[in-house]
Amino acid sequence: MDDQACPRCKTTKYRNPSLKLMVNVCGHALCESCVDLLFLKGSGSCPDCNVPLRRSNFRVQLFEDSMVEKEIDIRKRVLKDYNKKEEDFATLREYNDYLEEIETIVYNLCNNIDVVGTNKRIEQYKKDNKELIMKNKVKIGREEIELEEILETEKQMEELRRAEISRLEQEAKKQKIREKEALIDELMFAEGDAKEILNTFAQNIAKKEEIDVIPIIPKVTQFSTGVKFSRGSGSQQGVPILEEGPLYKYEAPVIPDRCGPDPPSIQNIISKGYLQHVRAENETEKAGGYTSTLPCLRALQDAMAGLYHAS
């Protein structure tokens, strides 16, 4: 931005590093000194386009391209009246047409295309939708007030957090100073070995650090403050935390004692022809881990349980 210059006095940013360029509704820039000279008599117009200007409408130019500043100003002015939301329309198509209309108005005003007709179009829209515009302005104002209250609450909580951290740090420093003074006194007046005293002191400090851990205070953020932010109706409730029970531990079922012989083992079922009377598993069942040996063993176990009783 060193090559930027005031169009009136031709002062550049290179020659005057403290130069402040200011823009108005027309989008043309002037330096701060020229703005003061322009309104020396109480009123003035733009040197480039002769548009009547107000001193209060001048602001510091933030972007290198002054047209961006002009578009931002026009867009803010248009959106004050074109403030409908998506819920105000019956279909998404109507809402998209409404957004396209806004962009057409902004483009025309930024590029000086049919400015008179565009302004008449805005005035007609304001007349036709006066009640809805006022209703939406009140709603937006209420949301801005709620947002300001949330930001102020977060700011206060952040200050309290910083004060608490500072207090804990000061207490820790004072504690270290007291411990060092106690160590020096013990080395000066105690009759024991200095090396043992130092070792004992180091062990005590290590144990104390394990016990006295400075709590980590969570940083206040927009999402972790716990502030209830309600836009519209009702406030958002947090997800309830469910207490978890103990982890499941598998325990094998208790097999009752039997008076008769035990059922055949899996090896005997395979080798002694038990599977000849059981349907063989197909490929799909094999893929799932199913084998015909298991139902055969279960059937034999049930048969044995029916013949013998548990003691």
PDB file of C-alpha atoms in Angstrom:
ATOM      1  CA  MET A   1       0.000   0.000   0.000  1.00  0.00           C
ATOM      2  CA  ASP A   2       3.048   2.281  -0.260  1.00  0.00           C
ATOM      3  CA  ASP A   3       1.976   3.458  -3.728  1.00  0.00           C
ATOM      4  CA  GLN A   4      -1.404   4.708  -2.481  1.00  0.00           C
ATOM      5  CA  ALA A   5      -1.836   8.464  -2.679  1.00  0.00           C
ATOM      6  CA  CYS A   6      -4.423  11.053  -1.777  1.00  0.00           C
ATOM      7  CA  PRO A   7      -6.104  12.183  -5.040  1.00  0.00           C
ATOM      8  CA  ARG A   8      -6.401  15.763  -3.758  1.00  0.00           C
ATOM      9  CA  CYS A   9      -2.973  16.605  -2.257  1.00  0.00           C
ATOM     10  CA  LYS A  10      -1.051  13.764  -4.007  1.00  0.00           C
ATOM     11  CA  THR A  11       0.663  12.721  -0.745  1.00  0.00           C
ATOM     12  CA  THR A  12       1.767   9.063  -0.872  1.00  0.00           C
ATOM     13  CA  LYS A  13       2.194   6.474   1.818  1.00  0.00           C
ATOM     14  CA  TYR A  14       5.866   6.232   0.851  1.00  0.00           C
ATOM     15  CA  ARG A  15       6.584   9.899   1.604  1.00  0.00           C
ATOM     16  CA  ASN A  16       4.328  10.030   4.658  1.00  0.00           C
ATOM     17  CA  PRO A  17       4.189   6.642   6.476  1.00  0.00           C
ATOM     18  CA  SER A  18       1.588   7.988   8.921  1.00  0.00           C
ATOM     19  CA  LEU A  19      -0.810   8.846   6.090  1.00  0.00           C
ATOM     20  CA  LYS A  20      -4.397   7.780   6.794  1.00  0.00           C
ATOM     21  CA  LEU A  21      -6.701   7.424   3.816  1.00  0.00           C
ATOM     22  CA  MET A  22     -10.415   7.757   4.533  1.00  0.00           C
ATOM     23  CA  VAL A  23     -13.393   6.789   2.381  1.00  0.00           C
ATOM     24  CA  ASN A  24     -17.026   7.852   2.237  1.00  0.00           C
ATOM     25  CA  VAL A  25     -20.185   6.476   0.643  1.00  0.00           C
ATOM     26  CA  CYS A  26     -18.983   7.298  -2.879  1.00  0.00           C
ATOM     27  CA  GLY A  27     -15.927   5.050  -2.483  1.00  0.00           C
ATOM     28  CA  HIS A  28     -13.292   7.685  -3.262  1.00  0.00           C
ATOM     29  CA  ALA A  29     -10.449   8.100  -0.781  1.00  0.00           C
ATOM     30  CA  LEU A  30      -9.061  11.266   0.829  1.00  0.00           C
ATOM     31  CA  CYS A  31      -6.328  11.692   3.401  1.00  0.00           C
ATOM     32  CA  GLU A  32      -7.234  12.834   6.904  1.00  0.00           C
ATOM     33  CA  SER A  33      -5.813  16.337   6.359  1.00  0.00           C
ATOM     34  CA  CYS A  34      -7.814  16.860   3.165  1.00  0.00           C
ATOM     35  CA  VAL A  35     -10.989  15.718   4.913  1.00  0.00           C
ATOM     36  CA  ASP A  36     -10.441  18.364   7.603  1.00  0.00           C
ATOM     37  CA  LEU A  37      -9.830  21.039   4.926  1.00  0.00           C
ATOM     38  CA  LEU A  38     -12.848  19.904   2.927  1.00  0.00           C
ATOM     39  CA  PHE A  39     -15.209  20.433   5.868  1.00  0.00           C
ATOM     40  CA  LEU A  40     -13.534  23.583   7.112  1.00  0.00           C
ATOM     41  CA  LYS A  41     -16.595  25.592   6.077  1.00  0.00           C
ATOM     42  CA  GLY A  42     -19.073  23.035   7.345  1.00  0.00           C
ATOM     43  CA  SER A  43     -19.944  21.132   4.142  1.00  0.00           C
ATOM     44  CA  GLY A  44     -18.170  19.626   1.179  1.00  0.00           C
ATOM     45  CA  SER A  45     -18.391  17.343  -1.840  1.00  0.00           C
ATOM     46  CA  CYS A  46     -16.152  14.636  -3.268  1.00  0.00           C
ATOM     47  CA  PRO A  47     -13.368  16.126  -5.482  1.00  0.00           C
ATOM     48  CA  ASP A  48     -13.739  13.201  -7.926  1.00  0.00           C
ATOM     49  CA  CYS A  49     -17.501  12.791  -8.377  1.00  0.00           C
ATOM     50  CA  ASN A  50     -18.947  15.954  -6.690  1.00  0.00           C
ATOM     51  CA  VAL A  51     -21.260  13.843  -4.513  1.00  0.00           C
ATOM     52  CA  PRO A  52     -22.291  15.760  -1.344  1.00  0.00           C
ATOM     53  CA  LEU A  53     -20.561  14.189   1.654  1.00  0.00           C
ATOM     54  CA  ARG A  54     -20.933  14.208   5.425  1.00  0.00           C
ATOM     55  CA  ARG A  55     -18.032  14.363   7.836  1.00  0.00           C
ATOM     56  CA  SER A  56     -19.496  11.642  10.043  1.00  0.00           C
ATOM     57  CA  ASN A  57     -19.619   9.151   7.144  1.00  0.00           C
ATOM     58  CA  PHE A  58     -15.849   9.154   6.631  1.00  0.00           C
ATOM     59  CA  ARG A  59     -13.976   6.138   8.006  1.00  0.00           C
ATOM     60  CA  VAL A  60     -10.422   4.821   7.778  1.00  0.00           C
ATOM     61  CA  GLN A  61      -9.771   2.796   4.620  1.00  0.00           C
ATOM     62  CA  LEU A  62      -9.050  -0.810   5.548  1.00  0.00           C
ATOM     63  CA  PHE A  63      -8.684  -2.385   2.099  1.00  0.00           C
ATOM     64  CA  GLU A  64      -6.265  -1.414  -0.649  1.00  0.00           C
ATOM     65  CA  ASP A  65      -9.058  -1.214  -3.212  1.00  0.00           C
ATOM     66  CA  SER A  66     -11.447   1.610  -2.332  1.00  0.00           C
ATOM     67  CA  MET A  67     -14.223  -0.115  -4.313  1.00  0.00           C
ATOM     68  CA  VAL A  68     -14.266  -2.838  -1.675  1.00  0.00           C
ATOM     69  CA  GLU A  69     -14.932  -0.173   0.951  1.00  0.00           C
ATOM     70  CA  LYS A  70     -17.724   1.222  -1.191  1.00  0.00           C
ATOM     71  CA  GLU A  71     -19.322  -2.208  -1.625  1.00  0.00           C
ATOM     72  CA  ILE A  72     -19.171  -2.895   2.118  1.00  0.00           C
ATOM     73  CA  ASP A  73     -20.902   0.405   2.868  1.00  0.00           C
ATOM     74  CA  ILE A  74     -23.594  -0.173   0.225  1.00  0.00           C
ATOM     75  CA  ARG A  75     -24.159  -3.771   1.299  1.00  0.00           C
ATOM     76  CA  LYS A  76     -24.659  -2.733   4.944  1.00  0.00           C
ATOM     77  CA  ARG A  77     -27.105  -0.022   3.895  1.00  0.00           C
ATOM     78  CA  VAL A  78     -29.116  -2.365   1.658  1.00  0.00           C
ATOM     79  CA  LEU A  79     -29.221  -5.243   4.166  1.00  0.00           C
ATOM     80  CA  LYS A  80     -30.739  -2.974   6.814  1.00  0.00           C
ATOM     81  CA  ASP A  81     -33.957  -3.031   4.780  1.00  0.00           C
ATOM     82  CA  TYR A  82     -33.585  -6.325   2.899  1.00  0.00           C
ATOM     83  CA  ASN A  83     -33.464  -8.298   6.145  1.00  0.00           C
ATOM     84  CA  LYS A  84     -35.769 -11.222   5.404  1.00  0.00           C
ATOM     85  CA  LYS A  85     -34.756 -14.733   6.460  1.00  0.00           C
ATOM     86  CA  GLU A  86     -35.258 -18.061   4.738  1.00  0.00           C
ATOM     87  CA  GLU A  87     -38.206 -18.880   7.005  1.00  0.00           C
ATOM     88  CA  ASP A  88     -40.062 -15.840   5.620  1.00  0.00           C
ATOM     89  CA  PHE A  89     -40.445 -17.554   2.217  1.00  0.00           C
ATOM     90  CA  ALA A  90     -42.658 -20.417   1.154  1.00  0.00           C
ATOM     91  CA  THR A  91     -40.075 -22.114  -1.076  1.00  0.00           C
ATOM     92  CA  LEU A  92     -36.304 -22.166  -1.429  1.00  0.00           C
ATOM     93  CA  ARG A  93     -36.660 -20.856  -4.978  1.00  0.00           C
ATOM     94  CA  GLU A  94     -38.306 -17.655  -3.737  1.00  0.00           C
ATOM     95  CA  TYR A  95     -35.542 -17.156  -1.179  1.00  0.00           C
ATOM     96  CA  ASN A  96     -32.835 -17.616  -3.826  1.00  0.00           C
ATOM     97  CA  ASP A  97     -34.585 -15.090  -6.095  1.00  0.00           C
ATOM     98  CA  TYR A  98     -34.658 -12.665  -3.156  1.00  0.00           C
ATOM     99  CA  LEU A  99     -30.890 -13.089  -2.608  1.00  0.00           C
ATOM    100  CA  GLU A 100     -30.264 -12.594  -6.307  1.00  0.00           C
ATOM    101  CA  GLU A 101     -32.277  -9.372  -6.210  1.00  0.00           C
ATOM    102  CA  ILE A 102     -30.078  -8.094  -3.348  1.00  0.00           C
ATOM    103  CA  GLU A 103     -26.904  -8.863  -5.289  1.00  0.00           C
ATOM    104  CA  THR A 104     -28.291  -7.054  -8.363  1.00  0.00           C
ATOM    105  CA  ILE A 105     -29.052  -3.946  -6.296  1.00  0.00           C
ATOM    106  CA  VAL A 106     -25.574  -3.963  -4.708  1.00  0.00           C
ATOM    107  CA  TYR A 107     -23.909  -4.420  -8.096  1.00  0.00           C
ATOM    108  CA  ASN A 108     -25.869  -1.569  -9.676  1.00  0.00           C
ATOM    109  CA  LEU A 109     -25.078   0.860  -6.854  1.00  0.00           C
ATOM    110  CA  CYS A 110     -21.376  -0.106  -6.757  1.00  0.00           C
ATOM    111  CA  ASN A 111     -20.938   0.371 -10.493  1.00  0.00           C
ATOM    112  CA  ASN A 112     -23.258   3.406 -10.864  1.00  0.00           C
ATOM    113  CA  ILE A 113     -25.727   1.518 -13.083  1.00  0.00           C
ATOM    114  CA  ASP A 114     -29.233   3.018 -13.061  1.00  0.00           C
ATOM    115  CA  VAL A 115     -28.689   4.497  -9.597  1.00  0.00           C
ATOM    116  CA  VAL A 116     -31.944   6.499  -9.632  1.00  0.00           C
ATOM    117  CA  GLY A 117     -34.056   3.510 -10.680  1.00  0.00           C
ATOM    118  CA  THR A 118     -32.335   1.245  -8.136  1.00  0.00           C
ATOM    119  CA  ASN A 119     -32.973   3.701  -5.299  1.00  0.00           C
ATOM    120  CA  LYS A 120     -36.638   3.965  -6.344  1.00  0.00           C
ATOM    121  CA  ARG A 121     -36.799   0.167  -6.299  1.00  0.00           C
ATOM    122  CA  ILE A 122     -35.433   0.147  -2.731  1.00  0.00           C
ATOM    123  CA  GLU A 123     -37.926   2.807  -1.590  1.00  0.00           C
ATOM    124  CA  GLN A 124     -40.825   0.868  -3.115  1.00  0.00           C
ATOM    125  CA  TYR A 125     -39.679  -2.298  -1.352  1.00  0.00           C
ATOM    126  CA  LYS A 126     -39.490  -0.414   1.958  1.00  0.00           C
ATOM    127  CA  LYS A 127     -43.069   0.809   1.533  1.00  0.00           C
ATOM    128  CA  ASP A 128     -44.424  -2.626   0.599  1.00  0.00           C
ATOM    129  CA  ASN A 129     -42.655  -4.466   3.445  1.00  0.00           C
ATOM    130  CA  LYS A 130     -42.580  -1.822   6.171  1.00  0.00           C
ATOM    131  CA  GLU A 131     -44.066  -3.964   8.950  1.00  0.00           C
ATOM    132  CA  LEU A 132     -41.899  -7.012   8.193  1.00  0.00           C
ATOM    133  CA  ILE A 133     -38.744  -4.873   8.024  1.00  0.00           C
ATOM    134  CA  MET A 134     -39.459  -3.360  11.449  1.00  0.00           C
ATOM    135  CA  LYS A 135     -40.249  -6.794  12.905  1.00  0.00           C
ATOM    136  CA  ASN A 136     -36.981  -8.268  11.626  1.00  0.00           C
ATOM    137  CA  LYS A 137     -35.029  -5.232  12.875  1.00  0.00           C
ATOM    138  CA  VAL A 138     -36.409  -5.757  16.375  1.00  0.00           C
ATOM    139  CA  LYS A 139     -35.563  -9.466  16.189  1.00  0.00           C
ATOM    140  CA  ILE A 140     -32.005  -8.775  14.989  1.00  0.00           C
ATOM    141  CA  GLY A 141     -31.574  -6.122  17.689  1.00  0.00           C
ATOM    142  CA  ARG A 142     -32.670  -8.593  20.359  1.00  0.00           C
ATOM    143  CA  GLU A 143     -30.203 -11.196  19.091  1.00  0.00           C
ATOM    144  CA  GLU A 144     -27.405  -8.626  19.087  1.00  0.00           C
ATOM    145  CA  ILE A 145     -28.206  -7.704  22.693  1.00  0.00           C
ATOM    146  CA  GLU A 146     -28.109 -11.384  23.695  1.00  0.00           C
ATOM    147  CA  LEU A 147     -24.805 -11.808  21.900  1.00  0.00           C
ATOM    148  CA  GLU A 148     -23.336  -8.754  23.635  1.00  0.00           C
ATOM    149  CA  GLU A 149     -24.435 -10.134  27.015  1.00  0.00           C
ATOM    150  CA  ILE A 150     -22.773 -13.469  26.233  1.00  0.00           C
ATOM    151  CA  LEU A 151     -19.551 -11.773  25.168  1.00  0.00           C
ATOM    152  CA  GLU A 152     -19.550  -9.640  28.318  1.00  0.00           C
ATOM    153  CA  THR A 153     -20.100 -12.723  30.483  1.00  0.00           C
ATOM    154  CA  GLU A 154     -17.288 -14.557  28.730  1.00  0.00           C
ATOM    155  CA  LYS A 155     -15.013 -11.543  29.225  1.00  0.00           C
ATOM    156  CA  GLN A 156     -15.730 -11.491  32.962  1.00  0.00           C
ATOM    157  CA  MET A 157     -15.133 -15.237  33.256  1.00  0.00           C
ATOM    158  CA  GLU A 158     -11.855 -14.911  31.350  1.00  0.00           C
ATOM    159  CA  GLU A 159     -10.718 -12.151  33.737  1.00  0.00           C
ATOM    160  CA  LEU A 160     -11.588 -14.322  36.730  1.00  0.00           C
ATOM    161  CA  ARG A 161      -9.687 -17.233  35.198  1.00  0.00           C
ATOM    162  CA  ARG A 162      -6.598 -15.099  34.652  1.00  0.00           C
ATOM    163  CA  ALA A 163      -6.802 -13.690  38.190  1.00  0.00           C
ATOM    164  CA  GLU A 164      -7.037 -17.215  39.628  1.00  0.00           C
ATOM    165  CA  ILE A 165      -4.045 -18.395  37.589  1.00  0.00           C
ATOM    166  CA  SER A 166      -2.036 -15.361  38.687  1.00  0.00           C
ATOM    167  CA  ARG A 167      -2.935 -15.991  42.334  1.00  0.00           C
ATOM    168  CA  LEU A 168      -1.878 -19.641  42.132  1.00  0.00           C
ATOM    169  CA  GLU A 169       1.413 -18.698  40.482  1.00  0.00           C
ATOM    170  CA  GLN A 170       2.139 -16.098  43.186  1.00  0.00           C
ATOM    171  CA  GLU A 171       1.385 -18.611  45.926  1.00  0.00           C
ATOM    172  CA  ALA A 172       3.674 -21.161  44.291  1.00  0.00           C
ATOM    173  CA  LYS A 173       6.519 -18.609  44.074  1.00  0.00           C
ATOM    174  CA  LYS A 174       6.084 -17.597  47.733  1.00  0.00           C
ATOM    175  CA  GLN A 175       6.063 -21.251  48.766  1.00  0.00           C
ATOM    176  CA  LYS A 176       9.336 -21.891  46.919  1.00  0.00           C
ATOM    177  CA  ILE A 177      10.931 -18.868  48.616  1.00  0.00           C
ATOM    178  CA  ARG A 178       9.824 -20.119  52.050  1.00  0.00           C
ATOM    179  CA  GLU A 179      11.187 -23.596  51.314  1.00  0.00           C
ATOM    180  CA  LYS A 180      14.549 -22.193  50.233  1.00  0.00           C
ATOM    181  CA  GLU A 181      14.767 -20.050  53.360  1.00  0.00           C
ATOM    182  CA  ALA A 182      13.945 -23.071  55.529  1.00  0.00           C
ATOM    183  CA  LEU A 183      16.656 -25.086  53.762  1.00  0.00           C
ATOM    184  CA  ILE A 184      19.235 -22.346  54.314  1.00  0.00           C
ATOM    185  CA  ASP A 185      18.330 -22.109  58.003  1.00  0.00           C
ATOM    186  CA  GLU A 186      18.614 -25.872  58.393  1.00  0.00           C
ATOM    187  CA  LEU A 187      22.023 -25.942  56.684  1.00  0.00           C
ATOM    188  CA  MET A 188      23.258 -23.117  58.882  1.00  0.00           C
ATOM    189  CA  PHE A 189      22.062 -24.351  62.285  1.00  0.00           C
ATOM    190  CA  ALA A 190      21.628 -28.140  61.946  1.00  0.00           C
ATOM    191  CA  GLU A 191      24.424 -30.433  63.061  1.00  0.00           C
ATOM    192  CA  GLY A 192      23.776 -33.205  60.521  1.00  0.00           C
ATOM    193  CA  ASP A 193      25.502 -33.885  57.222  1.00  0.00           C
ATOM    194  CA  ALA A 194      24.722 -31.210  54.585  1.00  0.00           C
ATOM    195  CA  LYS A 195      24.469 -33.813  51.833  1.00  0.00           C
ATOM    196  CA  GLU A 196      21.814 -35.768  53.734  1.00  0.00           C
ATOM    197  CA  ILE A 197      19.907 -32.570  54.439  1.00  0.00           C
ATOM    198  CA  LEU A 198      19.887 -31.701  50.718  1.00  0.00           C
ATOM    199  CA  ASN A 199      18.751 -35.206  49.742  1.00  0.00           C
ATOM    200  CA  THR A 200      15.948 -35.116  52.307  1.00  0.00           C
ATOM    201  CA  PHE A 201      14.888 -31.682  51.086  1.00  0.00           C
ATOM    202  CA  ALA A 202      14.816 -32.857  47.452  1.00  0.00           C
ATOM    203  CA  GLN A 203      12.711 -35.913  48.361  1.00  0.00           C
ATOM    204  CA  ASN A 204      10.237 -33.793  50.321  1.00  0.00           C
ATOM    205  CA  ILE A 205       9.911 -31.359  47.414  1.00  0.00           C
ATOM    206  CA  ALA A 206       9.286 -34.220  44.956  1.00  0.00           C
ATOM    207  CA  LYS A 207       6.586 -35.722  47.193  1.00  0.00           C
ATOM    208  CA  LYS A 208       4.939 -32.336  47.666  1.00  0.00           C
ATOM    209  CA  GLU A 209       4.871 -31.667  43.912  1.00  0.00           C
ATOM    210  CA  GLU A 210       3.094 -34.982  43.371  1.00  0.00           C
ATOM    211  CA  ILE A 211       0.470 -34.102  45.978  1.00  0.00           C
ATOM    212  CA  ASP A 212       0.064 -30.357  45.372  1.00  0.00           C
ATOM    213  CA  VAL A 213      -0.662 -30.285  41.660  1.00  0.00           C
ATOM    214  CA  ILE A 214      -1.871 -26.870  40.454  1.00  0.00           C
ATOM    215  CA  PRO A 215      -5.325 -27.420  38.943  1.00  0.00           C
ATOM    216  CA  ILE A 216      -5.578 -26.655  35.248  1.00  0.00           C
ATOM    217  CA  ILE A 217      -8.334 -24.097  34.803  1.00  0.00           C
ATOM    218  CA  PRO A 218     -10.020 -24.565  31.425  1.00  0.00           C
ATOM    219  CA  LYS A 219      -9.833 -21.590  29.122  1.00  0.00           C
ATOM    220  CA  VAL A 220     -13.096 -19.795  28.545  1.00  0.00           C
ATOM    221  CA  THR A 221     -14.201 -20.161  24.925  1.00  0.00           C
ATOM    222  CA  GLN A 222     -17.332 -19.510  22.979  1.00  0.00           C
ATOM    223  CA  PHE A 223     -18.363 -23.165  23.198  1.00  0.00           C
ATOM    224  CA  SER A 224     -17.197 -24.164  26.680  1.00  0.00           C
ATOM    225  CA  THR A 225     -18.463 -21.350  28.891  1.00  0.00           C
ATOM    226  CA  GLY A 226     -21.724 -23.024  29.769  1.00  0.00           C
ATOM    227  CA  VAL A 227     -23.603 -19.793  29.067  1.00  0.00           C
ATOM    228  CA  LYS A 228     -27.110 -20.486  27.840  1.00  0.00           C
ATOM    229  CA  PHE A 229     -27.446 -18.873  24.450  1.00  0.00           C
ATOM    230  CA  SER A 230     -31.062 -18.827  23.313  1.00  0.00           C
ATOM    231  CA  ARG A 231     -31.987 -17.487  19.915  1.00  0.00           C
ATOM    232  CA  GLY A 232     -35.720 -17.463  19.556  1.00  0.00           C
ATOM    233  CA  SER A 233     -37.591 -19.818  21.834  1.00  0.00           C
ATOM    234  CA  GLY A 234     -36.157 -21.933  24.589  1.00  0.00           C
ATOM    235  CA  SER A 235     -32.592 -22.488  25.660  1.00  0.00           C
ATOM    236  CA  GLN A 236     -30.317 -25.252  24.558  1.00  0.00           C
ATOM    237  CA  GLN A 237     -30.004 -27.975  27.147  1.00  0.00           C
ATOM    238  CA  GLY A 238     -26.751 -29.840  27.595  1.00  0.00           C
ATOM    239  CA  VAL A 239     -26.508 -33.562  26.962  1.00  0.00           C
ATOM    240  CA  PRO A 240     -26.982 -35.409  30.282  1.00  0.00           C
ATOM    241  CA  ILE A 241     -23.978 -37.419  31.415  1.00  0.00           C
ATOM    242  CA  LEU A 242     -24.897 -41.025  32.221  1.00  0.00           C
ATOM    243  CA  GLU A 243     -23.008 -42.818  34.961  1.00  0.00           C
ATOM    244  CA  GLU A 244     -21.296 -45.910  33.606  1.00  0.00           C
ATOM    245  CA  GLY A 245     -21.495 -49.170  35.504  1.00  0.00           C
ATOM    246  CA  PRO A 246     -18.753 -51.766  35.925  1.00  0.00           C
ATOM    247  CA  LEU A 247     -17.369 -53.468  32.825  1.00  0.00           C
ATOM    248  CA  TYR A 248     -18.894 -56.817  31.855  1.00  0.00           C
ATOM    249  CA  LYS A 249     -16.807 -59.826  32.831  1.00  0.00           C
ATOM    250  CA  TYR A 250     -17.536 -63.188  31.247  1.00  0.00           C
ATOM    251  CA  GLU A 251     -18.016 -66.134  33.564  1.00  0.00           C
ATOM    252  CA  ALA A 252     -18.357 -69.669  32.237  1.00  0.00           C
ATOM    253  CA  PRO A 253     -21.689 -71.371  33.080  1.00  0.00           C
ATOM    254  CA  VAL A 254     -21.683 -73.834  35.940  1.00  0.00           C
ATOM    255  CA  ILE A 255     -21.935 -77.427  34.663  1.00  0.00           C
ATOM    256  CA  PRO A 256     -23.895 -79.590  37.126  1.00  0.00           C
ATOM    257  CA  ASP A 257     -22.514 -82.920  38.291  1.00  0.00           C
ATOM    258  CA  ARG A 258     -24.096 -85.924  36.579  1.00  0.00           C
ATOM    259  CA  CYS A 259     -24.675 -89.460  37.835  1.00  0.00           C
ATOM    260  CA  GLY A 260     -24.334 -91.068  34.411  1.00  0.00           C
ATOM    261  CA  PRO A 261     -21.614 -90.966  31.769  1.00  0.00           C
ATOM    262  CA  ASP A 262     -20.517 -87.698  30.192  1.00  0.00           C
ATOM    263  CA  PRO A 263     -21.603 -86.790  26.646  1.00  0.00           C
ATOM    264  CA  PRO A 264     -19.152 -87.728  23.873  1.00  0.00           C
ATOM    265  CA  SER A 265     -16.408 -85.263  23.054  1.00  0.00           C
ATOM    266  CA  ILE A 266     -16.189 -83.367  19.777  1.00  0.00           C
ATOM    267  CA  GLN A 267     -13.481 -85.736  18.523  1.00  0.00           C
ATOM    268  CA  ASN A 268     -15.741 -88.753  19.200  1.00  0.00           C
ATOM    269  CA  ILE A 269     -18.673 -87.034  17.489  1.00  0.00           C
ATOM    270  CA  ILE A 270     -16.581 -86.584  14.343  1.00  0.00           C
ATOM    271  CA  SER A 271     -14.915 -90.018  14.352  1.00  0.00           C
ATOM    272  CA  LYS A 272     -17.806 -92.288  15.460  1.00  0.00           C
ATOM    273  CA  GLY A 273     -20.421 -91.298  12.902  1.00  0.00           C
ATOM    274  CA  TYR A 274     -22.701 -89.042  14.958  1.00  0.00           C
ATOM    275  CA  LEU A 275     -22.696 -86.469  12.143  1.00  0.00           C
ATOM    276  CA  GLN A 276     -24.352 -88.898   9.698  1.00  0.00           C
ATOM    277  CA  HIS A 277     -27.733 -88.051  11.251  1.00  0.00           C
ATOM    278  CA  VAL A 278     -27.163 -84.254  11.250  1.00  0.00           C
ATOM    279  CA  ARG A 279     -27.578 -81.888   8.273  1.00  0.00           C
ATOM    280  CA  ALA A 280     -24.192 -80.673   7.030  1.00  0.00           C
ATOM    281  CA  GLU A 281     -23.528 -76.937   7.018  1.00  0.00           C
ATOM    282  CA  ASN A 282     -23.522 -75.033   3.687  1.00  0.00           C
ATOM    283  CA  GLU A 283     -20.963 -72.459   2.472  1.00  0.00           C
ATOM    284  CA  THR A 284     -22.875 -69.476   3.850  1.00  0.00           C
ATOM    285  CA  GLU A 285     -23.089 -71.056   7.318  1.00  0.00           C
ATOM    286  CA  LYS A 286     -19.390 -71.909   7.235  1.00  0.00           C
ATOM    287  CA  ALA A 287     -18.580 -68.275   6.499  1.00  0.00           C
ATOM    288  CA  GLY A 288     -20.450 -67.288   9.663  1.00  0.00           C
ATOM    289  CA  GLY A 289     -18.486 -69.793  11.788  1.00  0.00           C
ATOM    290  CA  TYR A 290     -21.274 -72.374  12.061  1.00  0.00           C
ATOM    291  CA  THR A 291     -20.470 -76.117  12.011  1.00  0.00           C
ATOM    292  CA  SER A 292     -22.781 -79.128  12.310  1.00  0.00           C
ATOM    293  CA  THR A 293     -20.699 -80.460  15.229  1.00  0.00           C
ATOM    294  CA  LEU A 294     -22.099 -77.839  17.611  1.00  0.00           C
ATOM    295  CA  PRO A 295     -25.846 -78.661  17.269  1.00  0.00           C
ATOM    296  CA  CYS A 296     -25.040 -82.379  17.466  1.00  0.00           C
ATOM    297  CA  LEU A 297     -23.165 -81.879  20.742  1.00  0.00           C
ATOM    298  CA  ARG A 298     -25.986 -79.749  22.134  1.00  0.00           C
ATOM    299  CA  ALA A 299     -28.568 -82.404  21.225  1.00  0.00           C
ATOM    300  CA  LEU A 300     -26.535 -85.101  22.966  1.00  0.00           C
ATOM    301  CA  GLN A 301     -26.091 -82.917  26.048  1.00  0.00           C
ATOM    302  CA  ASP A 302     -29.856 -82.318  26.217  1.00  0.00           C
ATOM    303  CA  ALA A 303     -30.494 -86.045  25.868  1.00  0.00           C
ATOM    304  CA  MET A 304     -28.088 -86.847  28.703  1.00  0.00           C
ATOM    305  CA  ALA A 305     -29.624 -84.140  30.861  1.00  0.00           C
ATOM    306  CA  GLY A 306     -33.006 -85.735  30.370  1.00  0.00           C
ATOM    307  CA  LEU A 307     -31.775 -89.170  31.485  1.00  0.00           C
ATOM    308  CA  TYR A 308     -29.719 -88.143  34.491  1.00  0.00           C
ATOM    309  CA  HIS A 309     -30.438 -85.614  37.217  1.00  0.00           C
ATOM    310  CA  ALA A 310     -28.023 -83.276  38.965  1.00  0.00           C
ATOM    311  CA  SER A 311     -26.868 -84.433  42.350  1.00  0.00           C
TER     312      SER A 311
END
